[in-house]
XYZ file of C-alpha atoms in Angstrom:
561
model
C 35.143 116.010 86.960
C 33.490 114.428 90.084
C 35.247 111.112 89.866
C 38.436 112.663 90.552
C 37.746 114.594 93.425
C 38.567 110.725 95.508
C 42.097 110.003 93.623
C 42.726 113.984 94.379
C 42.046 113.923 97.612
C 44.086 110.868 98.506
C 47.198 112.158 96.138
C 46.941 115.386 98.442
C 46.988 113.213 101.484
C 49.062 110.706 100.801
C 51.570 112.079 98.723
C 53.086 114.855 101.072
C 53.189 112.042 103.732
C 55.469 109.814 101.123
C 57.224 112.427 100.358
C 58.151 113.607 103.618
C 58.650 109.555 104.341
C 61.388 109.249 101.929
C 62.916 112.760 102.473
C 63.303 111.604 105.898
C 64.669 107.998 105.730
C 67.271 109.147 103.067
C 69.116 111.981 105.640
C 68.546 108.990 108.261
C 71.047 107.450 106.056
C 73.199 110.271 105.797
C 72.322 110.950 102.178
C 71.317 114.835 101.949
C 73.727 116.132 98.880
C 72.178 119.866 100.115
C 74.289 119.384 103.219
C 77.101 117.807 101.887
C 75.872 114.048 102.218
C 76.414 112.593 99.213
C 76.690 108.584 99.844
C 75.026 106.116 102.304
C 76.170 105.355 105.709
C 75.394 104.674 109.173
C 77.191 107.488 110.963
C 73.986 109.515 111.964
C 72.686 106.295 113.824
C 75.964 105.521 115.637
C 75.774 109.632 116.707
C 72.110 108.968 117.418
C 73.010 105.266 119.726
C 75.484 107.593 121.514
C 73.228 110.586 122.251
C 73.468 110.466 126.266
C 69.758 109.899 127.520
C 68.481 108.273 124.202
C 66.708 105.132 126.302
C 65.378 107.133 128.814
C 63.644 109.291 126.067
C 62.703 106.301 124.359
C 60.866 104.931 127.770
C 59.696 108.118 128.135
C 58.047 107.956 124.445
C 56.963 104.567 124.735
C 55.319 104.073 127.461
C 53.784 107.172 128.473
C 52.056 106.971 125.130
C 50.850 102.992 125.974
C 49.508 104.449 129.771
C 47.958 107.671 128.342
C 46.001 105.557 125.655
C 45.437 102.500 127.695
C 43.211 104.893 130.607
C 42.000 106.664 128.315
C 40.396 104.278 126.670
C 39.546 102.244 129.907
C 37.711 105.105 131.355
C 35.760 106.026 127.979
C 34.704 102.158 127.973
C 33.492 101.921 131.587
C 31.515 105.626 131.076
C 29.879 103.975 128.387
C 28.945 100.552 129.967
C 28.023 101.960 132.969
C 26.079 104.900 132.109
C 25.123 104.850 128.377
C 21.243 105.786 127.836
C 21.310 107.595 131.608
C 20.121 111.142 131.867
C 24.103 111.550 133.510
C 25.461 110.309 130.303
C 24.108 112.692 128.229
C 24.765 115.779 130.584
C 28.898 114.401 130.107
C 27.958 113.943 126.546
C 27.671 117.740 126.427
C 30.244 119.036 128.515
C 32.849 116.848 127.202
C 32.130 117.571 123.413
C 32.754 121.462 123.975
C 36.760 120.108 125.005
C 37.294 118.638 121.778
C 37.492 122.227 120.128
C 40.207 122.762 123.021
C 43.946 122.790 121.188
C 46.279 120.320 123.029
C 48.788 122.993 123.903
C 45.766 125.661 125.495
C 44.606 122.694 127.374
C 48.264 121.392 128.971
C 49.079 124.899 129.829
C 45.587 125.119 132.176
C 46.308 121.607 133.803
C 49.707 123.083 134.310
C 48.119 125.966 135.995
C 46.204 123.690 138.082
C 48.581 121.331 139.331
C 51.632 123.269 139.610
C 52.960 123.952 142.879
C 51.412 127.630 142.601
C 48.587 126.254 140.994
C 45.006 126.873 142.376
C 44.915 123.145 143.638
C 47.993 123.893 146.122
C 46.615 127.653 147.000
C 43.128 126.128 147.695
C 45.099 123.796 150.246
C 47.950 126.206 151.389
C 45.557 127.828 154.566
C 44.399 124.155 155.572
C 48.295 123.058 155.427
C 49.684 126.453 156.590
C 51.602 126.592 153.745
C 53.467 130.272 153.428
C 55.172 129.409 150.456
C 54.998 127.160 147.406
C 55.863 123.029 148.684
C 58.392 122.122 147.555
C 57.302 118.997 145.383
C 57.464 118.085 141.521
C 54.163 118.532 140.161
C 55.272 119.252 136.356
C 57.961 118.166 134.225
C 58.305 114.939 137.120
C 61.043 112.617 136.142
C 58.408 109.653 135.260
C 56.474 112.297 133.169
C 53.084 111.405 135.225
C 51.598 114.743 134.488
C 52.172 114.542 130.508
C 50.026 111.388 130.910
C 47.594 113.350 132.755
C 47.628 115.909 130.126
C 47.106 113.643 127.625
C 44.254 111.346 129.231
C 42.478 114.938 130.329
C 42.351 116.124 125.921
C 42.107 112.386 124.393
C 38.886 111.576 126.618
C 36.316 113.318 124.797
C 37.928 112.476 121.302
C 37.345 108.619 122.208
C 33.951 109.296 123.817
C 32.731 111.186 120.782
C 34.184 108.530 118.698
C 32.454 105.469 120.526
C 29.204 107.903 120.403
C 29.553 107.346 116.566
C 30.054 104.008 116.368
C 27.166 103.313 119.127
C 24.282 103.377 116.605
C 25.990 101.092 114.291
C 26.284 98.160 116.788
C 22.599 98.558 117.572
C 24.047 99.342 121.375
C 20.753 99.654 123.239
C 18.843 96.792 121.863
C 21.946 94.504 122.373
C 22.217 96.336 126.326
C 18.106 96.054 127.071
C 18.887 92.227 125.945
C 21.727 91.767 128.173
C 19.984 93.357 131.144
C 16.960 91.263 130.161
C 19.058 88.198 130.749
C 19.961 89.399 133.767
C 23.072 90.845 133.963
C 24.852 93.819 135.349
C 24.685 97.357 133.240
C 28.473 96.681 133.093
C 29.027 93.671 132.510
C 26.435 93.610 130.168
C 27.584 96.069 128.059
C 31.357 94.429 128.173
C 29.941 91.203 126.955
C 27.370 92.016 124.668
C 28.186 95.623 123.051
C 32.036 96.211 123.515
C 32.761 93.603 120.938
C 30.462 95.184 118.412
C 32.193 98.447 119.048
C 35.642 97.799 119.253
C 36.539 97.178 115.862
C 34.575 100.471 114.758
C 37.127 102.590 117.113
C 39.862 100.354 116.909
C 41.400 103.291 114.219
C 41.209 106.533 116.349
C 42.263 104.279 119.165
C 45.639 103.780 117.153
C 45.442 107.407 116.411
C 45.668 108.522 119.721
C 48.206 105.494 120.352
C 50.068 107.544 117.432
C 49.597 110.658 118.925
C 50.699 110.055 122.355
C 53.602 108.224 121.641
C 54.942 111.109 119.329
C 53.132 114.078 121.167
C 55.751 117.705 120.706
C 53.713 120.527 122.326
C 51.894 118.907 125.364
C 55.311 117.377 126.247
C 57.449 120.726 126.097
C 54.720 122.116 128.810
C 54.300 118.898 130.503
C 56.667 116.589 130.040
C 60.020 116.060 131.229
C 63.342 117.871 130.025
C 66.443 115.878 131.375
C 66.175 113.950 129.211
C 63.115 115.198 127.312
C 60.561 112.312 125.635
C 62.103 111.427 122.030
C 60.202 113.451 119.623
C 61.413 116.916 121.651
C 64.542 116.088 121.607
C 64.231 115.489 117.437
C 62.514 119.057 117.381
C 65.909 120.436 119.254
C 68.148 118.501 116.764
C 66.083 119.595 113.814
C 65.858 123.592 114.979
C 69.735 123.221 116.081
C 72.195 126.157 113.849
C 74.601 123.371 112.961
C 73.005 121.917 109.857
C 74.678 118.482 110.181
C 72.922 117.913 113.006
C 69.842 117.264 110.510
C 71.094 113.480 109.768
C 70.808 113.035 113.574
C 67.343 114.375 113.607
C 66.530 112.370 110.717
C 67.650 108.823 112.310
C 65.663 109.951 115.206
C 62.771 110.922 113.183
C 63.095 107.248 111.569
C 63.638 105.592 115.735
C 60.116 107.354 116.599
C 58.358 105.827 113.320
C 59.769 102.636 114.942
C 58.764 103.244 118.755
C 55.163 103.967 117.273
C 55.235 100.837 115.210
C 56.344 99.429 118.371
C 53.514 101.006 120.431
C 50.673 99.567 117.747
C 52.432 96.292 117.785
C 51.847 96.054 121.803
C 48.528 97.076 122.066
C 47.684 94.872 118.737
C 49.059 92.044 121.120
C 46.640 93.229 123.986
C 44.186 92.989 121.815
C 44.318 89.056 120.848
C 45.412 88.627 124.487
C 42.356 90.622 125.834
C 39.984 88.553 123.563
C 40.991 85.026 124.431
C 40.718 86.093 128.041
C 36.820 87.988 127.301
C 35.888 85.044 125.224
C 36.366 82.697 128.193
C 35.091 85.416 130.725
C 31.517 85.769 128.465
C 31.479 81.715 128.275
C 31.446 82.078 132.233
C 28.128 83.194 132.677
C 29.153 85.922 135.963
C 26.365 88.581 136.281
C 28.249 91.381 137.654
C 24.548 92.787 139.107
C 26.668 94.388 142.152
C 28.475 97.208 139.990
C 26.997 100.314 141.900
C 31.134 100.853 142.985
C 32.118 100.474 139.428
C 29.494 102.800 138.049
C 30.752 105.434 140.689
C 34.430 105.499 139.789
C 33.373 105.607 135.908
C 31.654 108.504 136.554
C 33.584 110.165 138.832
C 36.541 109.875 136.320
C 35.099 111.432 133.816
C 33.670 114.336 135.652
C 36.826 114.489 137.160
C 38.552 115.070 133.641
C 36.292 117.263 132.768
C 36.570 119.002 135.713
C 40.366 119.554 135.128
C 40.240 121.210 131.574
C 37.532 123.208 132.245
C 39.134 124.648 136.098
C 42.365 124.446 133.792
C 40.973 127.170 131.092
C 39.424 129.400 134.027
C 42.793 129.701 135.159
C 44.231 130.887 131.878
C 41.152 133.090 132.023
C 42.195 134.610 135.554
C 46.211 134.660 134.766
C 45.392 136.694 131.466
C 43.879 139.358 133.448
C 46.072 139.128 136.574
C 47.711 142.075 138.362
C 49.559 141.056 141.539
C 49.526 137.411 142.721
C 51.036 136.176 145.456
C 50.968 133.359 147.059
C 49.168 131.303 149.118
C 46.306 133.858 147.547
C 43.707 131.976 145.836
C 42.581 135.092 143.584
C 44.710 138.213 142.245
C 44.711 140.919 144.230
C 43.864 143.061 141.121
C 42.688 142.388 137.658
C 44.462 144.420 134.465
C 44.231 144.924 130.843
C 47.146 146.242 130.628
C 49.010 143.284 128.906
C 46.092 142.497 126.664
C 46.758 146.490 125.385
C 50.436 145.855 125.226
C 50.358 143.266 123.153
C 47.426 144.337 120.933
C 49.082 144.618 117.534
C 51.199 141.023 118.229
C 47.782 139.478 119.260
C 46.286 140.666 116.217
C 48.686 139.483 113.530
C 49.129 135.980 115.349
C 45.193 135.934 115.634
C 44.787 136.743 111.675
C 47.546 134.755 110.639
C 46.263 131.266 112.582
C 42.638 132.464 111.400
C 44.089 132.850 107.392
C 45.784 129.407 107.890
C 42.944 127.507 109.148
C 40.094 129.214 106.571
C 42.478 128.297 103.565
C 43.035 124.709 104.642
C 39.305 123.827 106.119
C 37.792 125.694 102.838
C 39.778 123.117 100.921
C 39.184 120.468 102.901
C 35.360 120.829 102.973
C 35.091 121.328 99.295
C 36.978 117.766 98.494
C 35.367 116.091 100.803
C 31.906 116.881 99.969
C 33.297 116.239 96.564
C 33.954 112.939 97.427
C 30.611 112.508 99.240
C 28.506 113.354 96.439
C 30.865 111.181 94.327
C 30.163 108.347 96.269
C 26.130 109.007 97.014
C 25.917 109.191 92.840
C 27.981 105.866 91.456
C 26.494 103.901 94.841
C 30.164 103.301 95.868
C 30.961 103.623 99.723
C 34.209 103.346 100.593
C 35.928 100.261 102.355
C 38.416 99.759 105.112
C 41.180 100.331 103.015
C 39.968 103.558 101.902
C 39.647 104.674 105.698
C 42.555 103.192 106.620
C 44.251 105.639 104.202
C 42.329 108.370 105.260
C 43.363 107.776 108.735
C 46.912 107.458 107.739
C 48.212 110.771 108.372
C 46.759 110.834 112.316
C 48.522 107.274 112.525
C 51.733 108.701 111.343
C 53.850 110.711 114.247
C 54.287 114.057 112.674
C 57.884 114.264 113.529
C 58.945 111.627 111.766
C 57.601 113.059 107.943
C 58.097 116.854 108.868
C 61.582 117.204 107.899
C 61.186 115.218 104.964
C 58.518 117.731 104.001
C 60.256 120.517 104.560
C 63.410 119.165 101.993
C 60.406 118.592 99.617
C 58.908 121.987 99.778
C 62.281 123.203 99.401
C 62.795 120.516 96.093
C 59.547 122.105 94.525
C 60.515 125.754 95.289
C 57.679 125.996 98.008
C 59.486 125.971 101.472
C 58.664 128.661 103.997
C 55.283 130.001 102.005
C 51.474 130.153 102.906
C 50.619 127.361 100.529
C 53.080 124.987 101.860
C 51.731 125.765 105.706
C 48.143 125.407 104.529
C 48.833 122.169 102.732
C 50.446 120.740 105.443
C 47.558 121.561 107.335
C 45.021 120.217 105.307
C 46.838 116.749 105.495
C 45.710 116.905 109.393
C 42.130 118.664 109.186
C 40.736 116.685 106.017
C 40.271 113.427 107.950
C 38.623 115.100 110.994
C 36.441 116.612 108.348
C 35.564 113.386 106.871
C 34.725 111.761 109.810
C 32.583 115.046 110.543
C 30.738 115.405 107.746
C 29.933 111.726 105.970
C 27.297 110.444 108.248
C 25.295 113.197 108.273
C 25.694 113.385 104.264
C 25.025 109.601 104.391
C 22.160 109.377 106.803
C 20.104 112.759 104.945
C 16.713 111.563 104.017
C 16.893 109.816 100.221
C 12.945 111.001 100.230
C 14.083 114.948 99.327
C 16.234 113.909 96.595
C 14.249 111.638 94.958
C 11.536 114.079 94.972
C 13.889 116.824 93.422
C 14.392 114.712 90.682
C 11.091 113.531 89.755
C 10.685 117.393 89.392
C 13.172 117.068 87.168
C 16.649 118.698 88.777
C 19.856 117.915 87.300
C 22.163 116.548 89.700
C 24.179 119.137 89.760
C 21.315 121.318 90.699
C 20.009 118.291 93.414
C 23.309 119.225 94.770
C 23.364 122.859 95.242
C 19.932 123.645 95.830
C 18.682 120.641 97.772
C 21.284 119.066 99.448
C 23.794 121.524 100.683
C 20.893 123.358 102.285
C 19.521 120.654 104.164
C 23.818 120.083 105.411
C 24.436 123.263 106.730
C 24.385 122.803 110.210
C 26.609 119.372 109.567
C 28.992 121.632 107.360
C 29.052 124.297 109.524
C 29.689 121.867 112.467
C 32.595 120.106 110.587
C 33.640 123.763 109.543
C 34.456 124.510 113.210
C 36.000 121.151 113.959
C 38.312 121.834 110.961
C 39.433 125.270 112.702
C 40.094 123.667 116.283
C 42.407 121.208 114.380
C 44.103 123.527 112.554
C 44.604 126.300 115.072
C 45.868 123.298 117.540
C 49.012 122.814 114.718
C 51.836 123.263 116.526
C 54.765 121.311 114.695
C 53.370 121.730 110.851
C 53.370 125.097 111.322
C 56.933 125.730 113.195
C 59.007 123.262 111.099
C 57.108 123.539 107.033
C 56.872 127.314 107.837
C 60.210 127.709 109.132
C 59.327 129.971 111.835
C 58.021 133.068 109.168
C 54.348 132.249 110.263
C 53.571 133.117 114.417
C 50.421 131.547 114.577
C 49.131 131.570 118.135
C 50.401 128.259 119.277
C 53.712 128.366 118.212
C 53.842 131.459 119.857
C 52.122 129.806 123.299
C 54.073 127.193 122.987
C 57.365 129.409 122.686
C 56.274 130.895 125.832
C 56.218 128.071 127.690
C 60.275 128.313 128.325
C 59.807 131.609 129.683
C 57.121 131.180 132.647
C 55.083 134.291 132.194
C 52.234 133.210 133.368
C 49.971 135.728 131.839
C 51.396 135.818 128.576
C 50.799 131.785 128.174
C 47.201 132.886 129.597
C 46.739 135.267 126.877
C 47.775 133.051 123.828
C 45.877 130.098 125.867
C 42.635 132.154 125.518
C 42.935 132.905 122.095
C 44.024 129.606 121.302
C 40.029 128.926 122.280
C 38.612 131.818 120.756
C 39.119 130.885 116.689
C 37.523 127.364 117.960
C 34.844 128.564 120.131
C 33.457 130.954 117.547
C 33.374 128.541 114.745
C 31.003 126.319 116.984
C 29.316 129.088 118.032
C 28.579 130.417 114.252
C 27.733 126.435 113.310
C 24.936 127.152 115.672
C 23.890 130.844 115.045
C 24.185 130.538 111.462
C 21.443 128.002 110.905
C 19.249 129.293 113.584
C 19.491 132.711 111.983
C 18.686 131.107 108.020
C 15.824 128.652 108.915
C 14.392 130.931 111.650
C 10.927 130.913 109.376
C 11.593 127.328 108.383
C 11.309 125.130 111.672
C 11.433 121.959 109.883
C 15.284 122.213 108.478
C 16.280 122.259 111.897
C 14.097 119.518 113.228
C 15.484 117.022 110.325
C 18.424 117.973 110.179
C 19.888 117.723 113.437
C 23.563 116.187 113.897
């Protein structure tokens, strides 16, 4: 029974993404026979080539997701090369983490708070300025779609940090740094010569993730990004969610052009990559020391606390908008503070609370099980997985949502499953198992062989190893990849609109809905509890444990993650 938890696990994952692949490409075609297309052509891509707009929203996809990636990886690098083993590193170390349980959408609408021309950056200039009213500048939405990048650098940060954290260890980063610095070089350019090459290739996957995500991104560009034109993938959403049901072959086409543009996307930065190592391989062979980097150090840091800085002022805002009476401006704080919203909207609050909370305990509680599954699979026949293997488990983050969805939702609808709870929570465990993964297998890889071996000179079954030995001595790490698994699913904005067809109001779709409207404390309200399912899972990953091994000191000491 263990042995096929693996092929299960990958048929889950992989199959709804072929599916929705196929179901996609065929309508792309203009074969749907459910909508009356019953042969092969080309007319939804001649519709799509004459959609007015269609380059700028392809520049807009394009490159916004190349510049969003690009710094965000720059500035994760040069954090880590310039402050790695500091006592500043690891105080960023823990304030970034906390962000990664932020959903995309909650933290766009709090940078939008920020930087908007009411925001509290322009009313904590307005009495130096003598500013009476709002300026009159573009701050969101701009034209060039600057402050989508900006929302996107601000969330994919920490994700990249925490992912080159992981991969740190495995290069042997401080020995190889001490050397370096031995040798006499910089702290920077030490670490770019000697440890960035052993790291790379370990992140070089959520890299393309994030490449994949930013070039495809739905909800952080509806608050963000620009709308005339809007970037590619929002216009698809408006094609697929149009009443005219022909306009479904357009969508699809689209859905087929943003595969491409992403393809694109890895394509360029696969070419940065050789270009980038021709030029480092002659730059090492140079011998520069790089001791004067005190300038370099400073900007690294001060980009990082600076993003940092903006999510975090960004969700105070949402805190202060929820609560807001009267606001006017140039005043930097209400006048007044009310619940009277919050009691308003009580009963929708609830049922979009229990709904996203039913959602994300159904998929993570499946997620968790095959995974560890899988683990213990692997930890008995001796067989760890390859780079194919994580290349497939990666898949579905490399994949832009938009361009499977649709194809999943004419699936669902094939196997008599469309607009139900187990075709939302499916779609949702595509997303949340490979966060889960990553989560949860080095901690089951790098638990002490010493307590199992013991258990089973005492003679435990396996089975027994398992339950009573192991799966104690994992509960913080399952706990902890518990909570990551609810911030990913909570932060599901276009699984859960298109697959569930609208019937399930989780609350993101419903933030994001708001974001049209500009009420400012409604989008405050729905940001909050957009953190508050996330929050409390990592805040349970840590009671829980303290609470059960509060006589046993020593599961916590060796068990830490």
């Amino acid at each position: 029974m263990l042995r096929l938890f693996p092929a299960f696990t990958l048929i889950l994952m992989i199959g709804p993404v072929c599916a929705g692949l196929i179901g996609t490409i065929l309508p792309g075609f203009g074969y749907l026979p459910a909508l009356g297309g019953d042969v092969i052509s080309i007319d939804p891509w001649r519709d799509l080539i004459n959609q007015p707009g269609l380059g700028i929203s392809i520049r807009l996809s394009l490159i916004n997701g190349l510049i969003a990636t690009l710094i965000s990886f720059l500035v994760v690098i040069l954090f880590c090369a310039a402050w790695q083993g500091t006592r500043i590193f690891g105080v960023m170390q823990r304030l970034l983490s906390p962000i990664l349980s932020v959903p995309h959408a909650a933290a766009a609408f709090g940078l939008a708070f920020l930087i908007a021309p009411t925001g509290w950056i322009v009313r904590a200039v307005a009495p130096l300025a003598g500013w009476e009213r709002p300026p009159d500048i573009v701050t969101l939405q701009d034209p060039l779609g600057i402050a989508l990048i900006a929302g996107l650098v601000a969330k994919e940060i920490p994700f990249l940090l925490l992912m080159t954290l992981a991969a740190l260890p495995q290069a042997d980063a401080n020995r190889t740094r001490h050397v370096a610095l031995t040798l006499g070089y910089g702290r920077v350019v030490g670490w770019l010569k000697a440890v960035l090459p052993r790291v790379y290739p370990q992140i070089r996957l959520p890299i393309l993730a994030v490449l994949a995500y930013s070039t495809s991104v739905v909800d952080v560009a509806m608050i963000l990004g620009p709308t005339t034109p809007a970037p590619l993938a929002v216009r698809i959403l408006g094609w697929l969610s149009d009443p005219d049901l022909s306009r479904r072959f357009l969508a699809s086409a689209g859905a087929i052009l943003q595969f491409v543009l992403v393809m694109i996307a890895m394509a360029i930065w696969w070419g940065g990559e050789k270009l980038v190592a021709w030029w480092g391989h002659v730059w090492a062979e140079g011998g520069m020391r790089g001791r004067r980097d005190d300038t370099v150090r400073s900007f690294a840091a001060g980009t990082a606390i600076l993003s940092a800085a903006a999510v975090f002022l960004g969700l105070a805002s949402l805190l202060v908008w929820s609560f807001a009476g009267y606001w006017s401006f140039p005043e930097f704080l209400p006048r007044s503070f009310s619940l009277r919203l919050w009691m308003r909207e009580y009963d929708m609050l609830g049922a979009a609370l229990w709904t996203t909370l039913m959602i994300a305990v159904l998929s993570v509680g499946v997620a968790i099980t095959l995974v560890l599954g899988c683990l213990e699979n692997e930890t008995r026949r001796f067989q760890k997985p390859g780079q194919g293997a994580m290349l497939l488990i990666y898949l579905p983050l490399l994949m832009p949502q938009i361009s499977f969805m649709f194809g999943l939702q004419v699936f669902f609808t094939g196997i008599g499953l469309e607009r139900t709870l187990i075709s939302v929570v499916i779609v949702h465990l595509i997303f949340v198992l490979p966060y889960i993964f990553l989560s949860l297998a080095d901690p089951f890889r790098a638990l002490d062989p010493r307590y199992l071996q013991t258990a089973l000179c005492l003679g435990a079954s396996p089975a027994r190893l398992f339950w009573l030995v192991r799966l104690p001595l994992l509960t913080r790490a399952v706990l902890t990849a518990f909570a990551v698994g609810i911030a990913v699913s909570v932060g599901q904005y276009l699984p859960t609109l298109l697959i569930g067809a609208g019937r399930f109001a989780t609350v993101t779709t419903e933030a994001v809905a708001l974001a049209s409207g500009g009420d400012r404390r409604m989008i405050g309200i729905y940001g909050l509890l957009q953190m508050i399912l996330p929050f409390a899972g990592f805040a349970l990953a840590l009671l829980i444990p303290a609470v059960l091994f509060r006589h046993r000191r020593g599961m916590g000491n060796r068990n830490r993650i």
